[in-house]
CSV table of C-alpha atoms in Angstrom, one decimal:
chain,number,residue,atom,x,y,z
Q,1,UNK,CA,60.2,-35.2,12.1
Q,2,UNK,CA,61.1,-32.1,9.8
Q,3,UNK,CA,57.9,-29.7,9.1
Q,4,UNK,CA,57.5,-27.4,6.2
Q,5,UNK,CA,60.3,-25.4,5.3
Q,6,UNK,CA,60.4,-22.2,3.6
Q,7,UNK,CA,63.4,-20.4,1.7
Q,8,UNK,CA,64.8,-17.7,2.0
Q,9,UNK,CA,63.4,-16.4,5.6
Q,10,UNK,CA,63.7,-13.0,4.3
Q,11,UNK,CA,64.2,-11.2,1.0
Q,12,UNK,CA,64.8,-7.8,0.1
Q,13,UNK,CA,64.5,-7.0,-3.8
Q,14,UNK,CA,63.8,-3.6,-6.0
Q,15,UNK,CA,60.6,-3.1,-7.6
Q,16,UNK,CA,60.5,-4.5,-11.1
Q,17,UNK,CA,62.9,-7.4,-10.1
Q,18,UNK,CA,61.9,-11.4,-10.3
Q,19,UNK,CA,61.9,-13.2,-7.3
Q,20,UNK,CA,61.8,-16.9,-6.4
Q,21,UNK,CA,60.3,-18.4,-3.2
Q,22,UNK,CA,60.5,-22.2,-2.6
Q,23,UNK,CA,58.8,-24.3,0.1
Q,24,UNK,CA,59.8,-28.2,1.1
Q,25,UNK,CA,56.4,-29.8,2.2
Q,26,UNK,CA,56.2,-32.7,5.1
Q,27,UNK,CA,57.4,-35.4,2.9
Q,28,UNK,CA,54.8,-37.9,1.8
Q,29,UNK,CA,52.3,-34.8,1.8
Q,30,UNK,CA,50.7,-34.8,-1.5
Q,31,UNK,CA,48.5,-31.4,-0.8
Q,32,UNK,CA,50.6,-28.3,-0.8
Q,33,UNK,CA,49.0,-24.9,-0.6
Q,34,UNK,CA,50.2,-20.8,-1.2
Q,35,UNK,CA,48.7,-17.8,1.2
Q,36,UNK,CA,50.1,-14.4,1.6
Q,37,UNK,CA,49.5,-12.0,4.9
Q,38,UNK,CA,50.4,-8.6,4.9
Q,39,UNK,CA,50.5,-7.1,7.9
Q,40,UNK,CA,48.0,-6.6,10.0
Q,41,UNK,CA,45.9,-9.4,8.1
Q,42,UNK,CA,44.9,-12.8,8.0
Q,43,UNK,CA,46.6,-14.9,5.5
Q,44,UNK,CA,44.4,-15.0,2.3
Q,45,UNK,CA,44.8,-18.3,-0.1
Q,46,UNK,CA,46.5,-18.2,-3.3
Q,47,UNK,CA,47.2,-21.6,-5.0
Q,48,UNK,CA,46.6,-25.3,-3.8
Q,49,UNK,CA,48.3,-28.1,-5.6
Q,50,UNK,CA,47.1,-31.5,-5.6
Q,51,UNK,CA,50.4,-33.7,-6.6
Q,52,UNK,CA,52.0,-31.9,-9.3
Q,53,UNK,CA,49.2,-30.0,-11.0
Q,54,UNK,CA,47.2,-27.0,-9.8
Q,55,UNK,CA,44.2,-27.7,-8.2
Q,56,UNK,CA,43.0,-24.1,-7.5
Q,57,UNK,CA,44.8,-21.0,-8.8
Q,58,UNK,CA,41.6,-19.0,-8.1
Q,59,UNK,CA,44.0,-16.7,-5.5
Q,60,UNK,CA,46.7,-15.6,-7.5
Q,61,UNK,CA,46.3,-12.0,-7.7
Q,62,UNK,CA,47.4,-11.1,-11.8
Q,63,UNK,CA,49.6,-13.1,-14.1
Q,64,UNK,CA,52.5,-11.8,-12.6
Q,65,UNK,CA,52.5,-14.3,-10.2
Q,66,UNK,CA,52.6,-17.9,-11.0
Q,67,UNK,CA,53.8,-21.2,-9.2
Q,68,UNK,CA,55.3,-24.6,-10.0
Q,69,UNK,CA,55.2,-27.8,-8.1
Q,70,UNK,CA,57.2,-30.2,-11.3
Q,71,UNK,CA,57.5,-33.5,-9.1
Q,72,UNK,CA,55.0,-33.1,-6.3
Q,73,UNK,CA,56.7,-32.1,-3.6
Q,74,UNK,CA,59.2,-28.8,-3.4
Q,75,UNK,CA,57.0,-25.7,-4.9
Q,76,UNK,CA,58.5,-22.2,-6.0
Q,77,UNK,CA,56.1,-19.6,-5.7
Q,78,UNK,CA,57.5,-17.0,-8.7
Q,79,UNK,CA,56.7,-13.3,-8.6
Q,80,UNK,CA,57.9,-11.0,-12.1
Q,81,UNK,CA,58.1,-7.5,-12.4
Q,82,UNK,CA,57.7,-7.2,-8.2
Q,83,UNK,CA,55.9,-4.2,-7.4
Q,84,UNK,CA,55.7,-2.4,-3.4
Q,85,UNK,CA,52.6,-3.7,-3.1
Q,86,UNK,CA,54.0,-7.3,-3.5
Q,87,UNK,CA,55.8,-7.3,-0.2
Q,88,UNK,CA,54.0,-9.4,2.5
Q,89,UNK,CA,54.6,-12.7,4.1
Q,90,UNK,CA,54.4,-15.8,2.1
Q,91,UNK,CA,53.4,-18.5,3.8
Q,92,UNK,CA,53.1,-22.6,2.9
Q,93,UNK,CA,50.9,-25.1,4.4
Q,94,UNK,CA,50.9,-29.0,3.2
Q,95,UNK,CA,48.8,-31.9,4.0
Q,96,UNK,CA,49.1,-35.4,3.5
Q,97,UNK,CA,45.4,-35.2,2.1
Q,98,UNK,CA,43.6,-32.8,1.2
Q,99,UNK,CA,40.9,-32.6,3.8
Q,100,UNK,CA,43.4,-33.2,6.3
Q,101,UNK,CA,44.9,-30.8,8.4
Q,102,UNK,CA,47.3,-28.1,6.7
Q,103,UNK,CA,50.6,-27.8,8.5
Q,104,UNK,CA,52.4,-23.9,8.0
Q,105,UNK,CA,55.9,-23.4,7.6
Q,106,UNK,CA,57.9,-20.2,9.3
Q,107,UNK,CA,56.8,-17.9,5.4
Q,108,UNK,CA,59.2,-15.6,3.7
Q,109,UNK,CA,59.2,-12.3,4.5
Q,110,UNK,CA,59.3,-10.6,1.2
Q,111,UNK,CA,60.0,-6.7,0.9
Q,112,UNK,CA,59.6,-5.2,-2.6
Q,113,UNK,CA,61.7,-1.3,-2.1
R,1,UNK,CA,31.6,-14.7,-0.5
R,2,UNK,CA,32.6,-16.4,2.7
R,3,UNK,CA,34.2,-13.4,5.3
R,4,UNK,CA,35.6,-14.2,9.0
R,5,UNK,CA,35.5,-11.2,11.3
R,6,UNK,CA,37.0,-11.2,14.9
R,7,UNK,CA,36.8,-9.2,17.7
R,8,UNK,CA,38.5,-7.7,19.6
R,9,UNK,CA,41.4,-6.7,17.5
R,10,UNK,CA,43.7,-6.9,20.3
R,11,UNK,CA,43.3,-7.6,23.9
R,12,UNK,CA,45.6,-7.0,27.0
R,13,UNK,CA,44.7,-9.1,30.4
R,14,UNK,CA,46.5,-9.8,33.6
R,15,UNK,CA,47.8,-13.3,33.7
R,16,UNK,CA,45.8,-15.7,35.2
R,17,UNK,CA,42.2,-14.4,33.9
R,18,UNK,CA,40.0,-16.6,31.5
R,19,UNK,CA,39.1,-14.9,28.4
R,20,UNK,CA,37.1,-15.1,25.2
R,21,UNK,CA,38.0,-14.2,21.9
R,22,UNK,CA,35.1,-13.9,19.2
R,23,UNK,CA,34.9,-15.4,16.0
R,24,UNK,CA,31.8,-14.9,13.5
R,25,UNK,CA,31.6,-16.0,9.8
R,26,UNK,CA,28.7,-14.5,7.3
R,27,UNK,CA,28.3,-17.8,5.1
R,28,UNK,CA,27.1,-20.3,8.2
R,29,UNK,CA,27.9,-23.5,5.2
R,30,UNK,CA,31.3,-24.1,6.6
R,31,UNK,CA,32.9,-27.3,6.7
R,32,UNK,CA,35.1,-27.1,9.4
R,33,UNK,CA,36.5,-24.4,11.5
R,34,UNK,CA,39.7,-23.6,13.4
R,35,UNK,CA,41.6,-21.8,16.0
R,36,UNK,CA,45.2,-20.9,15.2
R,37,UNK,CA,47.8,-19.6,16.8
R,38,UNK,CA,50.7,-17.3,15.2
R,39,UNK,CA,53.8,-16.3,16.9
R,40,UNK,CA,55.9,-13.7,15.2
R,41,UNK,CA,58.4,-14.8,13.0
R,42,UNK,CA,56.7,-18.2,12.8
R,43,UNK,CA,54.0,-20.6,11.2
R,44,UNK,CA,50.9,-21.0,12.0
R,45,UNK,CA,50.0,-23.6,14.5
R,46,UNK,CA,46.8,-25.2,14.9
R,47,UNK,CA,44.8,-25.1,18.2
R,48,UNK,CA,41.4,-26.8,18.1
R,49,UNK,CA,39.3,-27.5,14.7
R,50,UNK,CA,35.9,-28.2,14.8
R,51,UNK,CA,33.8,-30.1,12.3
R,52,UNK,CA,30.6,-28.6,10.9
R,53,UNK,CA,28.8,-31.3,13.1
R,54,UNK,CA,29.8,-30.7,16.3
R,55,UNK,CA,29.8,-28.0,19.2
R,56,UNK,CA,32.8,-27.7,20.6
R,57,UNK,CA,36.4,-28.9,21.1
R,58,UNK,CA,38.5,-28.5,24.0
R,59,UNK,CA,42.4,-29.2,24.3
R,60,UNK,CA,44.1,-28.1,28.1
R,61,UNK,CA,42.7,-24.4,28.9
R,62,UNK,CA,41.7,-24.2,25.3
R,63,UNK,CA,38.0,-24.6,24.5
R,64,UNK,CA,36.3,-23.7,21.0
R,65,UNK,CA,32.9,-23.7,20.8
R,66,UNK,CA,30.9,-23.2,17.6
R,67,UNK,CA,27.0,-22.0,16.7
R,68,UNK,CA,27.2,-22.7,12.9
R,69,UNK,CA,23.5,-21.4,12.4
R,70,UNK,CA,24.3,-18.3,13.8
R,71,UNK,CA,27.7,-18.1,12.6
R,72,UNK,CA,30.0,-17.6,15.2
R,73,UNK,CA,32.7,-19.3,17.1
R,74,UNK,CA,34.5,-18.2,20.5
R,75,UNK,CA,37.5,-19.4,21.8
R,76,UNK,CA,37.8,-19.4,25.8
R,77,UNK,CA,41.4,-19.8,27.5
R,78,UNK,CA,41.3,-20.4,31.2
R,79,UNK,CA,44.0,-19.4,33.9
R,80,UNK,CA,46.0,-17.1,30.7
R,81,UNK,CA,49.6,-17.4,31.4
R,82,UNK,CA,52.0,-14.5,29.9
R,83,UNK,CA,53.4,-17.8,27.0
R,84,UNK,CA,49.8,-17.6,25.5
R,85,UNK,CA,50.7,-13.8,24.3
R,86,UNK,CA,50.3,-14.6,20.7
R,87,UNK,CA,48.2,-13.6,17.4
R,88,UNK,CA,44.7,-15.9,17.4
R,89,UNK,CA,43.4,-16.3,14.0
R,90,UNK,CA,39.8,-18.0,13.3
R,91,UNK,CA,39.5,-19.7,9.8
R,92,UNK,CA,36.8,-21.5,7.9
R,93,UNK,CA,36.8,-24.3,5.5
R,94,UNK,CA,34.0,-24.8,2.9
R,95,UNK,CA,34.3,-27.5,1.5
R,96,UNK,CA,36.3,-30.7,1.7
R,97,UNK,CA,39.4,-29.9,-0.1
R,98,UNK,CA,39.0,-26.4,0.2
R,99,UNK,CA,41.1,-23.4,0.8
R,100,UNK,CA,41.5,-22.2,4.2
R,101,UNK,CA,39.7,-18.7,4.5
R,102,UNK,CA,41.2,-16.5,7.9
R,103,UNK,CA,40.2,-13.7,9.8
R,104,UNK,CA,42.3,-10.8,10.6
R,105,UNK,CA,43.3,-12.4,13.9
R,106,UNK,CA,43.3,-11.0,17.6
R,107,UNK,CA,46.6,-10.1,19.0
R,108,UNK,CA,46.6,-10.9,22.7
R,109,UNK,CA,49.0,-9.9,25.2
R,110,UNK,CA,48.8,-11.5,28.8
R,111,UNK,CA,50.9,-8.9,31.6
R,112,UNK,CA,53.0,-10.9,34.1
């Protein structure tokens, strides 16, 4: 069956732009979850929804960043004002619960010039 | 607050060796833990997870073993082949629903 998806695979942007990433979950996984890894790291956690409302937003690095999940399954991860610092992987993980086991999609490669 | 260390960094070996990669964690109240594997360009894939109640876990040539007092993992992989060149990452788990919490990762190459 189809895993988790991730759009776009890349994206270029200037600093100070918006950007939007989006993620399609396993379907029927109600547990979708937000990491970033820059390079030459491990990915560190930034939001975990549980259906449609945010469980834990304890990762998001400043206000600047902020994500949506409106009918509990696609997500958009949403960055404003993107700064050089910004640029990293994204990466998505669902699961159908939320001990279970956390399946990745492929990221989006962000680059903030 | 919880932090996953792993050494070596990186690790070149001539195919067909066995081979440990170390894992260690400095808050030993884990939940679970787990091996994955990253290729570049691509997600994460999990290896082996082990539950804060047992030992060890072994799939194929892969076997994890864990010492939660102590707070380490290895992972051992027996007979490397030059396909197992990939980035290993050890991660921790807290609690139940909890975020997953990674370490930097080990980047092995095998030589052909």
């Amino acid at each position: 069956g189809a895993g988790v998806s991730q759009t776009p695979s890349n994206k270029v942007t200037e600093k100070g732009k918006y950007v939007e990433l989006r993620c399609d979950p396993i379907s029927g996984h109600t547990a979708l979850y937000w990491y970033r890894q820059s390079l030459g790291q491990g990915p560190e956690f930034l939001i975990y929804f549980q259906g449609t409302g945010a469980a834990d937003d304890s990762g998001l690095p400043n206000d600047r960043f902020f994500a949506v999940r409106p009918e509990g399954s696609v997500s958009t991860l949403k960055i404003q004002r993107t700064e050089r610092g910004d640029s990293a992987v994204y990466l998505c993980a669902s699961s159908y619960r939320p001990e279970g086991s956390q399946y990745f999609g492929p990221g989006t490669r962000l680059t903030v010039l | 607050k919880q932090e996953v260390t792993q050494i070596p960094a990186a690790l070149s070996v001539p195919e067909g060796e066995n081979l440990v990669l170390n894992c260690s964690f400095t808050d030993s109240a884990i939940y679970n833990l787990q091996w994955f594997r990253q290729d570049p360009g691509k997600g994460l894939t999990s290896l082996l997870l082990i539950q804060s109640s047992q030992r060890e876990q072994t799939s194929g040539r892969l076997n994890a073993s864990l010492d939660k007092s102590s707070g380490r993992s290895t992972l051992y992989i027996a007979a490397s082949q030059p396909g197992d060149s990939a980035t290993y990452l050890c991660a921790v788990t807290m609690n139940r629903d909890d975020k997953i919490i990674f370490g930097k990762g080990t980047r092995l190459h095998i030589l052909p």
